[in-house]
Amino acid sequence: MVTFSVSKEKENALSKRMESLGIFEKDIVEKFIRSSGRGGQRVNKVSTCVYLKHIPTKIEVKCQKERSQALNRFLARRILTDKIEKEIRGKESEELQRIEKIRRQKRKRSKRAKLKILEEKRKQSLKKKERSFRPKLDDLEE
């Protein structure tokens, strides 16, 4: 078990998720690279960018979101598990997401939501009307 600079709950949740997907630390190649981009001396001195490769699936992940290497190690593993999960459960989850999206689109809005939208539309139309009727300085001088 690898420890990171995050809470124990997050570490445990990640390890359980990795275990359920069949991802083991022995199957992961981990390298540390110097981050690119802004950051000056800090970026040039410390190798905070984490590169992970899952050997069985050949999925590669690079993470340099944070300045801390330990946190990037955790985030990289989370991204890796997301990618592997998407590959494993990809087809069924994409189909479920598509169906759920259609269901949300077809769902009727509540009266309160409709009234709120209509009120915003009225306010916007008033703003536009006021802009069009505003006299110009040249017209006032005549």
mmCIF file of N, CA and C in Angstrom:
data_model
loop_
_atom_site.group_PDB
_atom_site.id
_atom_site.type_symbol
_atom_site.label_atom_id
_atom_site.label_comp_id
_atom_site.label_asym_id
_atom_site.label_seq_id
_atom_site.Cartn_x
_atom_site.Cartn_y
_atom_site.Cartn_z
ATOM 1 N N MET A 1 0.848 -1.191 0.000
ATOM 2 C CA MET A 1 0.000 0.000 0.000
ATOM 3 C C MET A 1 0.889 1.249 0.000
ATOM 4 N N VAL A 2 0.659 2.098 -0.959
ATOM 5 C CA VAL A 2 1.411 3.338 -1.090
ATOM 6 C C VAL A 2 0.668 4.430 -0.327
ATOM 7 N N THR A 3 1.408 5.271 0.397
ATOM 8 C CA THR A 3 0.751 6.355 1.132
ATOM 9 C C THR A 3 0.974 7.677 0.400
ATOM 10 N N PHE A 4 -0.037 8.524 0.452
ATOM 11 C CA PHE A 4 0.000 9.823 -0.206
ATOM 12 C C PHE A 4 -0.306 10.895 0.826
ATOM 13 N N SER A 5 -0.210 12.141 0.422
ATOM 14 C CA SER A 5 -0.484 13.233 1.361
ATOM 15 C C SER A 5 -1.949 13.651 1.295
ATOM 16 N N VAL A 6 -2.841 12.664 1.332
ATOM 17 C CA VAL A 6 -4.277 12.932 1.378
ATOM 18 C C VAL A 6 -4.858 12.188 2.577
ATOM 19 N N SER A 7 -6.135 12.404 2.838
ATOM 20 C CA SER A 7 -6.754 11.762 3.996
ATOM 21 C C SER A 7 -6.807 10.243 3.825
ATOM 22 N N LYS A 8 -6.863 9.559 4.941
ATOM 23 C CA LYS A 8 -6.903 8.091 4.939
ATOM 24 C C LYS A 8 -8.148 7.584 4.210
ATOM 25 N N GLU A 9 -9.265 8.313 4.343
ATOM 26 C CA GLU A 9 -10.507 7.900 3.680
ATOM 27 C C GLU A 9 -10.316 7.876 2.163
ATOM 28 N N LYS A 10 -9.664 8.926 1.633
ATOM 29 C CA LYS A 10 -9.437 9.002 0.191
ATOM 30 C C LYS A 10 -8.481 7.904 -0.260
ATOM 31 N N GLU A 11 -7.441 7.664 0.528
ATOM 32 C CA GLU A 11 -6.493 6.601 0.197
ATOM 33 C C GLU A 11 -7.190 5.250 0.163
ATOM 34 N N ASN A 12 -7.998 4.979 1.200
ATOM 35 C CA ASN A 12 -8.702 3.702 1.275
ATOM 36 C C ASN A 12 -9.688 3.547 0.130
ATOM 37 N N ALA A 13 -10.407 4.625 -0.202
ATOM 38 C CA ALA A 13 -11.378 4.577 -1.300
ATOM 39 C C ALA A 13 -10.673 4.268 -2.617
ATOM 40 N N LEU A 14 -9.518 4.896 -2.837
ATOM 41 C CA LEU A 14 -8.769 4.653 -4.070
ATOM 42 C C LEU A 14 -8.259 3.214 -4.112
ATOM 43 N N SER A 15 -7.721 2.720 -3.005
ATOM 44 C CA SER A 15 -7.184 1.357 -3.002
ATOM 45 C C SER A 15 -8.285 0.324 -3.210
ATOM 46 N N LYS A 16 -9.467 0.557 -2.624
ATOM 47 C CA LYS A 16 -10.593 -0.361 -2.832
ATOM 48 C C LYS A 16 -11.049 -0.339 -4.283
ATOM 49 N N ARG A 17 -11.079 0.847 -4.860
ATOM 50 C CA ARG A 17 -11.501 0.982 -6.260
ATOM 51 C C ARG A 17 -10.505 0.286 -7.189
ATOM 52 N N MET A 18 -9.210 0.483 -6.906
ATOM 53 C CA MET A 18 -8.182 -0.170 -7.718
ATOM 54 C C MET A 18 -8.283 -1.686 -7.582
ATOM 55 N N GLU A 19 -8.532 -2.154 -6.366
ATOM 56 C CA GLU A 19 -8.654 -3.587 -6.117
ATOM 57 C C GLU A 19 -9.860 -4.175 -6.845
ATOM 58 N N SER A 20 -10.965 -3.442 -6.840
ATOM 59 C CA SER A 20 -12.177 -3.944 -7.497
ATOM 60 C C SER A 20 -12.007 -4.027 -9.016
ATOM 61 N N LEU A 21 -11.160 -3.148 -9.566
ATOM 62 C CA LEU A 21 -10.910 -3.163 -11.011
ATOM 63 C C LEU A 21 -9.755 -4.099 -11.392
ATOM 64 N N GLY A 22 -9.094 -4.655 -10.396
ATOM 65 C CA GLY A 22 -7.982 -5.569 -10.670
ATOM 66 C C GLY A 22 -6.702 -4.842 -11.039
ATOM 67 N N ILE A 23 -6.504 -3.651 -10.477
ATOM 68 C CA ILE A 23 -5.283 -2.882 -10.718
ATOM 69 C C ILE A 23 -4.377 -3.070 -9.508
ATOM 70 N N PHE A 24 -3.168 -3.574 -9.759
ATOM 71 C CA PHE A 24 -2.230 -3.810 -8.675
ATOM 72 C C PHE A 24 -1.005 -2.936 -8.865
ATOM 73 N N GLU A 25 -0.382 -2.549 -7.759
ATOM 74 C CA GLU A 25 0.808 -1.694 -7.802
ATOM 75 C C GLU A 25 1.947 -2.347 -8.593
ATOM 76 N N LYS A 26 2.015 -3.668 -8.550
ATOM 77 C CA LYS A 26 3.095 -4.366 -9.269
ATOM 78 C C LYS A 26 2.942 -4.230 -10.787
ATOM 79 N N ASP A 27 1.715 -3.939 -11.252
ATOM 80 C CA ASP A 27 1.459 -3.781 -12.693
ATOM 81 C C ASP A 27 1.662 -2.348 -13.168
ATOM 82 N N ILE A 28 2.016 -1.451 -12.256
ATOM 83 C CA ILE A 28 2.148 -0.029 -12.604
ATOM 84 C C ILE A 28 3.619 0.366 -12.619
ATOM 85 N N VAL A 29 4.040 0.997 -13.710
ATOM 86 C CA VAL A 29 5.391 1.565 -13.804
ATOM 87 C C VAL A 29 5.257 3.046 -13.466
ATOM 88 N N GLU A 30 6.039 3.498 -12.500
ATOM 89 C CA GLU A 30 5.936 4.888 -12.050
ATOM 90 C C GLU A 30 7.267 5.598 -12.274
ATOM 91 N N LYS A 31 7.204 6.767 -12.918
ATOM 92 C CA LYS A 31 8.400 7.586 -13.134
ATOM 93 C C LYS A 31 8.086 9.012 -12.720
ATOM 94 N N PHE A 32 9.130 9.726 -12.351
ATOM 95 C CA PHE A 32 8.973 11.129 -11.969
ATOM 96 C C PHE A 32 9.739 11.989 -12.951
ATOM 97 N N ILE A 33 9.054 13.007 -13.454
ATOM 98 C CA ILE A 33 9.613 13.866 -14.489
ATOM 99 C C ILE A 33 9.544 15.301 -13.997
ATOM 100 N N ARG A 34 10.424 16.141 -14.489
ATOM 101 C CA ARG A 34 10.326 17.566 -14.165
ATOM 102 C C ARG A 34 9.118 18.135 -14.884
ATOM 103 N N SER A 35 8.326 18.889 -14.148
ATOM 104 C CA SER A 35 7.123 19.481 -14.734
ATOM 105 C C SER A 35 7.498 20.529 -15.760
ATOM 106 N N SER A 36 6.587 20.758 -16.689
ATOM 107 C CA SER A 36 6.814 21.809 -17.687
ATOM 108 C C SER A 36 5.859 22.959 -17.402
ATOM 109 N N GLY A 37 6.110 24.085 -18.023
ATOM 110 C CA GLY A 37 5.219 25.229 -17.853
ATOM 111 C C GLY A 37 5.738 26.219 -16.837
ATOM 112 N N ARG A 38 4.814 27.063 -16.341
ATOM 113 C CA ARG A 38 5.203 28.123 -15.410
ATOM 114 C C ARG A 38 5.587 27.551 -14.060
ATOM 115 N N GLY A 39 6.328 28.295 -13.293
ATOM 116 C CA GLY A 39 6.703 27.861 -11.964
ATOM 117 C C GLY A 39 8.133 28.216 -11.619
ATOM 118 N N GLY A 40 8.931 28.566 -12.609
ATOM 119 C CA GLY A 40 10.292 29.038 -12.361
ATOM 120 C C GLY A 40 11.186 28.001 -11.733
ATOM 121 N N GLN A 41 11.959 28.424 -10.736
ATOM 122 C CA GLN A 41 12.944 27.549 -10.098
ATOM 123 C C GLN A 41 12.312 26.298 -9.523
ATOM 124 N N ARG A 42 11.154 26.454 -8.917
ATOM 125 C CA ARG A 42 10.480 25.323 -8.278
ATOM 126 C C ARG A 42 10.272 24.188 -9.292
ATOM 127 N N VAL A 43 9.782 24.544 -10.475
ATOM 128 C CA VAL A 43 9.518 23.547 -11.515
ATOM 129 C C VAL A 43 10.815 22.963 -12.045
ATOM 130 N N ASN A 44 11.841 23.777 -12.189
ATOM 131 C CA ASN A 44 13.096 23.320 -12.766
ATOM 132 C C ASN A 44 13.918 22.448 -11.822
ATOM 133 N N LYS A 45 13.714 22.577 -10.522
ATOM 134 C CA LYS A 45 14.527 21.835 -9.554
ATOM 135 C C LYS A 45 13.907 20.503 -9.145
ATOM 136 N N VAL A 46 12.578 20.461 -9.015
ATOM 137 C CA VAL A 46 11.922 19.306 -8.403
ATOM 138 C C VAL A 46 11.124 18.526 -9.448
ATOM 139 N N SER A 47 11.252 17.208 -9.426
ATOM 140 C CA SER A 47 10.497 16.363 -10.357
ATOM 141 C C SER A 47 9.129 16.044 -9.761
ATOM 142 N N THR A 48 8.167 16.925 -9.987
ATOM 143 C CA THR A 48 6.840 16.747 -9.398
ATOM 144 C C THR A 48 5.853 16.093 -10.345
ATOM 145 N N CYS A 49 6.166 16.052 -11.631
ATOM 146 C CA CYS A 49 5.270 15.430 -12.604
ATOM 147 C C CYS A 49 5.380 13.906 -12.472
ATOM 148 N N VAL A 50 4.222 13.238 -12.402
ATOM 149 C CA VAL A 50 4.196 11.785 -12.220
ATOM 150 C C VAL A 50 3.705 11.126 -13.502
ATOM 151 N N TYR A 51 4.441 10.116 -13.946
ATOM 152 C CA TYR A 51 4.074 9.339 -15.133
ATOM 153 C C TYR A 51 3.775 7.917 -14.681
ATOM 154 N N LEU A 52 2.591 7.425 -15.023
ATOM 155 C CA LEU A 52 2.213 6.054 -14.693
ATOM 156 C C LEU A 52 1.876 5.304 -15.971
ATOM 157 N N LYS A 53 2.266 4.037 -16.007
ATOM 158 C CA LYS A 53 1.882 3.175 -17.125
ATOM 159 C C LYS A 53 1.384 1.863 -16.549
ATOM 160 N N HIS A 54 0.153 1.506 -16.918
ATOM 161 C CA HIS A 54 -0.414 0.231 -16.496
ATOM 162 C C HIS A 54 -0.027 -0.798 -17.548
ATOM 163 N N ILE A 55 0.811 -1.738 -17.185
ATOM 164 C CA ILE A 55 1.405 -2.672 -18.143
ATOM 165 C C ILE A 55 0.368 -3.547 -18.853
ATOM 166 N N PRO A 56 -0.595 -4.169 -18.141
ATOM 167 C CA PRO A 56 -1.543 -5.043 -18.850
ATOM 168 C C PRO A 56 -2.395 -4.317 -19.901
ATOM 169 N N THR A 57 -2.842 -3.099 -19.620
ATOM 170 C CA THR A 57 -3.708 -2.379 -20.565
ATOM 171 C C THR A 57 -2.935 -1.396 -21.433
ATOM 172 N N LYS A 58 -1.674 -1.139 -21.086
ATOM 173 C CA LYS A 58 -0.818 -0.176 -21.798
ATOM 174 C C LYS A 58 -1.375 1.251 -21.758
ATOM 175 N N ILE A 59 -2.118 1.554 -20.705
ATOM 176 C CA ILE A 59 -2.653 2.910 -20.535
ATOM 177 C C ILE A 59 -1.606 3.747 -19.820
ATOM 178 N N GLU A 60 -1.348 4.952 -20.356
ATOM 179 C CA GLU A 60 -0.357 5.850 -19.777
ATOM 180 C C GLU A 60 -1.037 7.111 -19.257
ATOM 181 N N VAL A 61 -0.529 7.616 -18.135
ATOM 182 C CA VAL A 61 -1.085 8.813 -17.505
ATOM 183 C C VAL A 61 0.057 9.709 -17.049
ATOM 184 N N LYS A 62 -0.095 11.010 -17.258
ATOM 185 C CA LYS A 62 0.863 11.992 -16.772
ATOM 186 C C LYS A 62 0.074 12.992 -15.932
ATOM 187 N N CYS A 63 0.583 13.342 -14.759
ATOM 188 C CA CYS A 63 -0.127 14.287 -13.900
ATOM 189 C C CYS A 63 0.849 15.299 -13.319
ATOM 190 N N GLN A 64 0.560 16.573 -13.542
ATOM 191 C CA GLN A 64 1.359 17.645 -12.939
ATOM 192 C C GLN A 64 0.445 18.773 -12.478
ATOM 193 N N LYS A 65 -0.733 18.394 -11.972
ATOM 194 C CA LYS A 65 -1.726 19.391 -11.561
ATOM 195 C C LYS A 65 -1.276 20.189 -10.342
ATOM 196 N N GLU A 66 -0.647 19.513 -9.390
ATOM 197 C CA GLU A 66 -0.265 20.158 -8.135
ATOM 198 C C GLU A 66 1.248 20.312 -8.050
ATOM 199 N N ARG A 67 1.697 21.124 -7.087
ATOM 200 C CA ARG A 67 3.138 21.321 -6.896
ATOM 201 C C ARG A 67 3.755 20.214 -6.058
ATOM 202 N N SER A 68 2.905 19.430 -5.401
ATOM 203 C CA SER A 68 3.392 18.356 -4.541
ATOM 204 C C SER A 68 3.459 17.043 -5.313
ATOM 205 N N GLN A 69 4.590 16.369 -5.223
ATOM 206 C CA GLN A 69 4.756 15.096 -5.919
ATOM 207 C C GLN A 69 3.824 14.036 -5.345
ATOM 208 N N ALA A 70 3.672 14.010 -4.020
ATOM 209 C CA ALA A 70 2.817 13.009 -3.373
ATOM 210 C C ALA A 70 1.366 13.151 -3.819
ATOM 211 N N LEU A 71 0.913 14.391 -3.908
ATOM 212 C CA LEU A 71 -0.467 14.627 -4.338
ATOM 213 C C LEU A 71 -0.642 14.260 -5.804
ATOM 214 N N ASN A 72 0.364 14.555 -6.621
ATOM 215 C CA ASN A 72 0.312 14.175 -8.035
ATOM 216 C C ASN A 72 0.306 12.651 -8.202
ATOM 217 N N ARG A 73 0.989 11.946 -7.322
ATOM 218 C CA ARG A 73 0.979 10.474 -7.380
ATOM 219 C C ARG A 73 -0.432 9.948 -7.137
ATOM 220 N N PHE A 74 -1.108 10.542 -6.150
ATOM 221 C CA PHE A 74 -2.486 10.141 -5.848
ATOM 222 C C PHE A 74 -3.410 10.463 -7.016
ATOM 223 N N LEU A 75 -3.306 11.697 -7.530
ATOM 224 C CA LEU A 75 -4.177 12.125 -8.632
ATOM 225 C C LEU A 75 -3.932 11.290 -9.889
ATOM 226 N N ALA A 76 -2.679 10.947 -10.155
ATOM 227 C CA ALA A 76 -2.360 10.137 -11.331
ATOM 228 C C ALA A 76 -3.001 8.758 -11.214
ATOM 229 N N ARG A 77 -2.952 8.183 -10.033
ATOM 230 C CA ARG A 77 -3.585 6.877 -9.840
ATOM 231 C C ARG A 77 -5.100 6.967 -10.009
ATOM 232 N N ARG A 78 -5.671 8.066 -9.540
ATOM 233 C CA ARG A 78 -7.120 8.236 -9.698
ATOM 234 C C ARG A 78 -7.481 8.366 -11.182
ATOM 235 N N ILE A 79 -6.696 9.128 -11.926
ATOM 236 C CA ILE A 79 -6.937 9.287 -13.359
ATOM 237 C C ILE A 79 -6.776 7.941 -14.068
ATOM 238 N N LEU A 80 -5.747 7.181 -13.675
ATOM 239 C CA LEU A 80 -5.511 5.868 -14.267
ATOM 240 C C LEU A 80 -6.700 4.934 -14.021
ATOM 241 N N THR A 81 -7.200 4.915 -12.793
ATOM 242 C CA THR A 81 -8.353 4.048 -12.502
ATOM 243 C C THR A 81 -9.577 4.495 -13.294
ATOM 244 N N ASP A 82 -9.759 5.809 -13.460
ATOM 245 C CA ASP A 82 -10.881 6.307 -14.271
ATOM 246 C C ASP A 82 -10.780 5.794 -15.696
ATOM 247 N N LYS A 83 -9.580 5.887 -16.270
ATOM 248 C CA LYS A 83 -9.384 5.451 -17.659
ATOM 249 C C LYS A 83 -9.602 3.948 -17.811
ATOM 250 N N ILE A 84 -9.081 3.181 -16.863
ATOM 251 C CA ILE A 84 -9.241 1.724 -16.939
ATOM 252 C C ILE A 84 -10.703 1.350 -16.751
ATOM 253 N N GLU A 85 -11.371 2.018 -15.815
ATOM 254 C CA GLU A 85 -12.796 1.746 -15.590
ATOM 255 C C GLU A 85 -13.605 2.081 -16.833
ATOM 256 N N LYS A 86 -13.257 3.184 -17.473
ATOM 257 C CA LYS A 86 -13.963 3.563 -18.691
ATOM 258 C C LYS A 86 -13.752 2.517 -19.779
ATOM 259 N N GLU A 87 -12.538 1.974 -19.857
ATOM 260 C CA GLU A 87 -12.253 0.947 -20.854
ATOM 261 C C GLU A 87 -13.015 -0.342 -20.545
ATOM 262 N N ILE A 88 -13.070 -0.714 -19.274
ATOM 263 C CA ILE A 88 -13.746 -1.952 -18.873
ATOM 264 C C ILE A 88 -15.257 -1.818 -19.000
ATOM 265 N N ARG A 89 -15.772 -0.764 -18.395
ATOM 266 C CA ARG A 89 -17.227 -0.576 -18.355
ATOM 267 C C ARG A 89 -17.695 0.473 -19.348
ATOM 268 N N GLY A 90 -16.842 0.775 -20.288
ATOM 269 C CA GLY A 90 -17.093 1.886 -21.212
ATOM 270 C C GLY A 90 -18.401 1.815 -21.945
ATOM 271 N N LYS A 91 -18.650 0.741 -22.648
ATOM 272 C CA LYS A 91 -19.823 0.653 -23.505
ATOM 273 C C LYS A 91 -21.106 0.767 -22.702
ATOM 274 N N GLU A 92 -21.194 -0.007 -21.622
ATOM 275 C CA GLU A 92 -22.436 0.021 -20.853
ATOM 276 C C GLU A 92 -22.650 1.358 -20.153
ATOM 277 N N SER A 93 -21.567 1.956 -19.622
ATOM 278 C CA SER A 93 -21.740 3.223 -18.914
ATOM 279 C C SER A 93 -22.051 4.355 -19.895
ATOM 280 N N GLU A 94 -21.443 4.334 -21.089
ATOM 281 C CA GLU A 94 -21.748 5.370 -22.083
ATOM 282 C C GLU A 94 -23.207 5.290 -22.500
ATOM 283 N N GLU A 95 -23.695 4.080 -22.673
ATOM 284 C CA GLU A 95 -25.104 3.887 -23.053
ATOM 285 C C GLU A 95 -26.027 4.388 -21.940
ATOM 286 N N LEU A 96 -25.690 4.057 -20.689
ATOM 287 C CA LEU A 96 -26.504 4.514 -19.558
ATOM 288 C C LEU A 96 -26.484 6.039 -19.444
ATOM 289 N N GLN A 97 -25.313 6.646 -19.670
ATOM 290 C CA GLN A 97 -25.216 8.098 -19.612
ATOM 291 C C GLN A 97 -26.059 8.745 -20.697
ATOM 292 N N ARG A 98 -26.048 8.165 -21.896
ATOM 293 C CA ARG A 98 -26.830 8.709 -23.005
ATOM 294 C C ARG A 98 -28.332 8.632 -22.692
ATOM 295 N N ILE A 99 -28.766 7.488 -22.158
ATOM 296 C CA ILE A 99 -30.182 7.309 -21.801
ATOM 297 C C ILE A 99 -30.583 8.289 -20.712
ATOM 298 N N GLU A 100 -29.730 8.447 -19.705
ATOM 299 C CA GLU A 100 -30.026 9.374 -18.599
ATOM 300 C C GLU A 100 -30.098 10.811 -19.091
ATOM 301 N N LYS A 101 -29.229 11.177 -20.032
ATOM 302 C CA LYS A 101 -29.244 12.527 -20.585
ATOM 303 C C LYS A 101 -30.565 12.792 -21.302
ATOM 304 N N ILE A 102 -31.010 11.831 -22.095
ATOM 305 C CA ILE A 102 -32.287 11.977 -22.806
ATOM 306 C C ILE A 102 -33.428 12.083 -21.808
ATOM 307 N N ARG A 103 -33.388 11.285 -20.754
ATOM 308 C CA ARG A 103 -34.433 11.329 -19.721
ATOM 309 C C ARG A 103 -34.492 12.706 -19.063
ATOM 310 N N ARG A 104 -33.301 13.272 -18.770
ATOM 311 C CA ARG A 104 -33.274 14.602 -18.149
ATOM 312 C C ARG A 104 -33.831 15.659 -19.091
ATOM 313 N N GLN A 105 -33.496 15.532 -20.381
ATOM 314 C CA GLN A 105 -33.963 16.522 -21.351
ATOM 315 C C GLN A 105 -35.478 16.482 -21.504
ATOM 316 N N LYS A 106 -36.059 15.294 -21.430
ATOM 317 C CA LYS A 106 -37.499 15.147 -21.636
ATOM 318 C C LYS A 106 -38.314 15.484 -20.387
ATOM 319 N N ARG A 107 -37.667 15.453 -19.230
ATOM 320 C CA ARG A 107 -38.371 15.699 -17.974
ATOM 321 C C ARG A 107 -38.968 17.107 -17.968
ATOM 322 N N LYS A 108 -40.199 17.206 -17.500
ATOM 323 C CA LYS A 108 -40.861 18.506 -17.466
ATOM 324 C C LYS A 108 -40.265 19.379 -16.380
ATOM 325 N N ARG A 109 -40.237 20.664 -16.664
ATOM 326 C CA ARG A 109 -39.770 21.617 -15.651
ATOM 327 C C ARG A 109 -40.905 21.915 -14.690
ATOM 328 N N SER A 110 -40.559 22.242 -13.464
ATOM 329 C CA SER A 110 -41.572 22.615 -12.490
ATOM 330 C C SER A 110 -42.094 24.012 -12.828
ATOM 331 N N LYS A 111 -43.272 24.331 -12.299
ATOM 332 C CA LYS A 111 -43.856 25.655 -12.559
ATOM 333 C C LYS A 111 -42.924 26.757 -12.092
ATOM 334 N N ARG A 112 -42.328 26.547 -10.940
ATOM 335 C CA ARG A 112 -41.446 27.556 -10.368
ATOM 336 C C ARG A 112 -40.250 27.819 -11.291
ATOM 337 N N ALA A 113 -39.678 26.737 -11.850
ATOM 338 C CA ALA A 113 -38.548 26.888 -12.756
ATOM 339 C C ALA A 113 -38.963 27.620 -14.028
ATOM 340 N N LYS A 114 -40.151 27.290 -14.547
ATOM 341 C CA LYS A 114 -40.659 27.969 -15.743
ATOM 342 C C LYS A 114 -40.825 29.461 -15.486
ATOM 343 N N LEU A 115 -41.429 29.800 -14.329
ATOM 344 C CA LEU A 115 -41.641 31.207 -13.990
ATOM 345 C C LEU A 115 -40.316 31.950 -13.870
ATOM 346 N N LYS A 116 -39.333 31.305 -13.281
ATOM 347 C CA LYS A 116 -38.026 31.918 -13.112
ATOM 348 C C LYS A 116 -37.390 32.219 -14.475
ATOM 349 N N ILE A 117 -37.476 31.253 -15.398
ATOM 350 C CA ILE A 117 -36.917 31.434 -16.739
ATOM 351 C C ILE A 117 -37.636 32.566 -17.470
ATOM 352 N N LEU A 118 -38.957 32.586 -17.369
ATOM 353 C CA LEU A 118 -39.737 33.635 -18.032
ATOM 354 C C LEU A 118 -39.402 35.016 -17.468
ATOM 355 N N GLU A 119 -39.207 35.079 -16.165
ATOM 356 C CA GLU A 119 -38.864 36.351 -15.526
ATOM 357 C C GLU A 119 -37.521 36.865 -16.037
ATOM 358 N N GLU A 120 -36.548 35.961 -16.170
ATOM 359 C CA GLU A 120 -35.244 36.343 -16.703
ATOM 360 C C GLU A 120 -35.355 36.836 -18.142
ATOM 361 N N LYS A 121 -36.194 36.167 -18.925
ATOM 362 C CA LYS A 121 -36.404 36.592 -20.315
ATOM 363 C C LYS A 121 -37.007 37.990 -20.371
ATOM 364 N N ARG A 122 -37.963 38.260 -19.496
ATOM 365 C CA ARG A 122 -38.588 39.596 -19.449
ATOM 366 C C ARG A 122 -37.553 40.670 -19.111
ATOM 367 N N LYS A 123 -36.725 40.390 -18.121
ATOM 368 C CA LYS A 123 -35.689 41.354 -17.724
ATOM 369 C C LYS A 123 -34.742 41.637 -18.881
ATOM 370 N N GLN A 124 -34.361 40.588 -19.590
ATOM 371 C CA GLN A 124 -33.439 40.741 -20.712
ATOM 372 C C GLN A 124 -34.065 41.563 -21.827
ATOM 373 N N SER A 125 -35.334 41.309 -22.101
ATOM 374 C CA SER A 125 -35.997 42.062 -23.168
ATOM 375 C C SER A 125 -36.130 43.538 -22.794
ATOM 376 N N LEU A 126 -36.375 43.813 -21.515
ATOM 377 C CA LEU A 126 -36.444 45.213 -21.076
ATOM 378 C C LEU A 126 -35.105 45.912 -21.256
ATOM 379 N N LYS A 127 -34.024 45.225 -20.921
ATOM 380 C CA LYS A 127 -32.692 45.797 -21.105
ATOM 381 C C LYS A 127 -32.462 46.167 -22.565
ATOM 382 N N LYS A 128 -32.832 45.263 -23.452
ATOM 383 C CA LYS A 128 -32.612 45.500 -24.874
ATOM 384 C C LYS A 128 -33.465 46.664 -25.374
ATOM 385 N N LYS A 129 -34.710 46.747 -24.906
ATOM 386 C CA LYS A 129 -35.591 47.849 -25.319
ATOM 387 C C LYS A 129 -35.027 49.181 -24.863
ATOM 388 N N GLU A 130 -34.536 49.239 -23.635
ATOM 389 C CA GLU A 130 -33.966 50.485 -23.111
ATOM 390 C C GLU A 130 -32.758 50.928 -23.920
ATOM 391 N N ARG A 131 -31.971 49.979 -24.378
ATOM 392 C CA ARG A 131 -30.808 50.330 -25.195
ATOM 393 C C ARG A 131 -31.222 50.943 -26.525
ATOM 394 N N SER A 132 -32.256 50.421 -27.134
ATOM 395 C CA SER A 132 -32.648 50.893 -28.460
ATOM 396 C C SER A 132 -33.319 52.260 -28.410
ATOM 397 N N PHE A 133 -33.962 52.615 -27.317
ATOM 398 C CA PHE A 133 -34.668 53.897 -27.228
ATOM 399 C C PHE A 133 -33.834 55.013 -26.608
ATOM 400 N N ARG A 134 -32.623 54.739 -26.204
ATOM 401 C CA ARG A 134 -31.777 55.738 -25.582
ATOM 402 C C ARG A 134 -31.341 56.763 -26.641
ATOM 403 N N PRO A 135 -31.621 58.038 -26.410
ATOM 404 C CA PRO A 135 -31.242 59.053 -27.411
ATOM 405 C C PRO A 135 -29.719 59.273 -27.413
ATOM 406 N N LYS A 136 -29.217 59.590 -28.587
ATOM 407 C CA LYS A 136 -27.787 59.840 -28.736
ATOM 408 C C LYS A 136 -27.502 61.316 -28.438
ATOM 409 N N LEU A 137 -26.270 61.650 -28.121
ATOM 410 C CA LEU A 137 -25.898 63.026 -27.780
ATOM 411 C C LEU A 137 -26.138 63.962 -28.952
ATOM 412 N N ASP A 138 -25.889 63.500 -30.172
ATOM 413 C CA ASP A 138 -26.095 64.334 -31.365
ATOM 414 C C ASP A 138 -27.554 64.711 -31.523
ATOM 415 N N ASP A 139 -28.467 63.810 -31.201
ATOM 416 C CA ASP A 139 -29.898 64.068 -31.346
ATOM 417 C C ASP A 139 -30.365 65.114 -30.325
ATOM 418 N N LEU A 140 -29.755 65.163 -29.145
ATOM 419 C CA LEU A 140 -30.148 66.116 -28.097
ATOM 420 C C LEU A 140 -29.763 67.552 -28.447
ATOM 421 N N GLU A 141 -28.646 67.747 -29.157
ATOM 422 C CA GLU A 141 -28.155 69.066 -29.483
ATOM 423 C C GLU A 141 -29.009 69.774 -30.525
ATOM 424 N N GLU A 142 -29.726 69.042 -31.344
ATOM 425 C CA GLU A 142 -30.507 69.650 -32.424
ATOM 426 C C GLU A 142 -31.753 70.307 -31.974
#
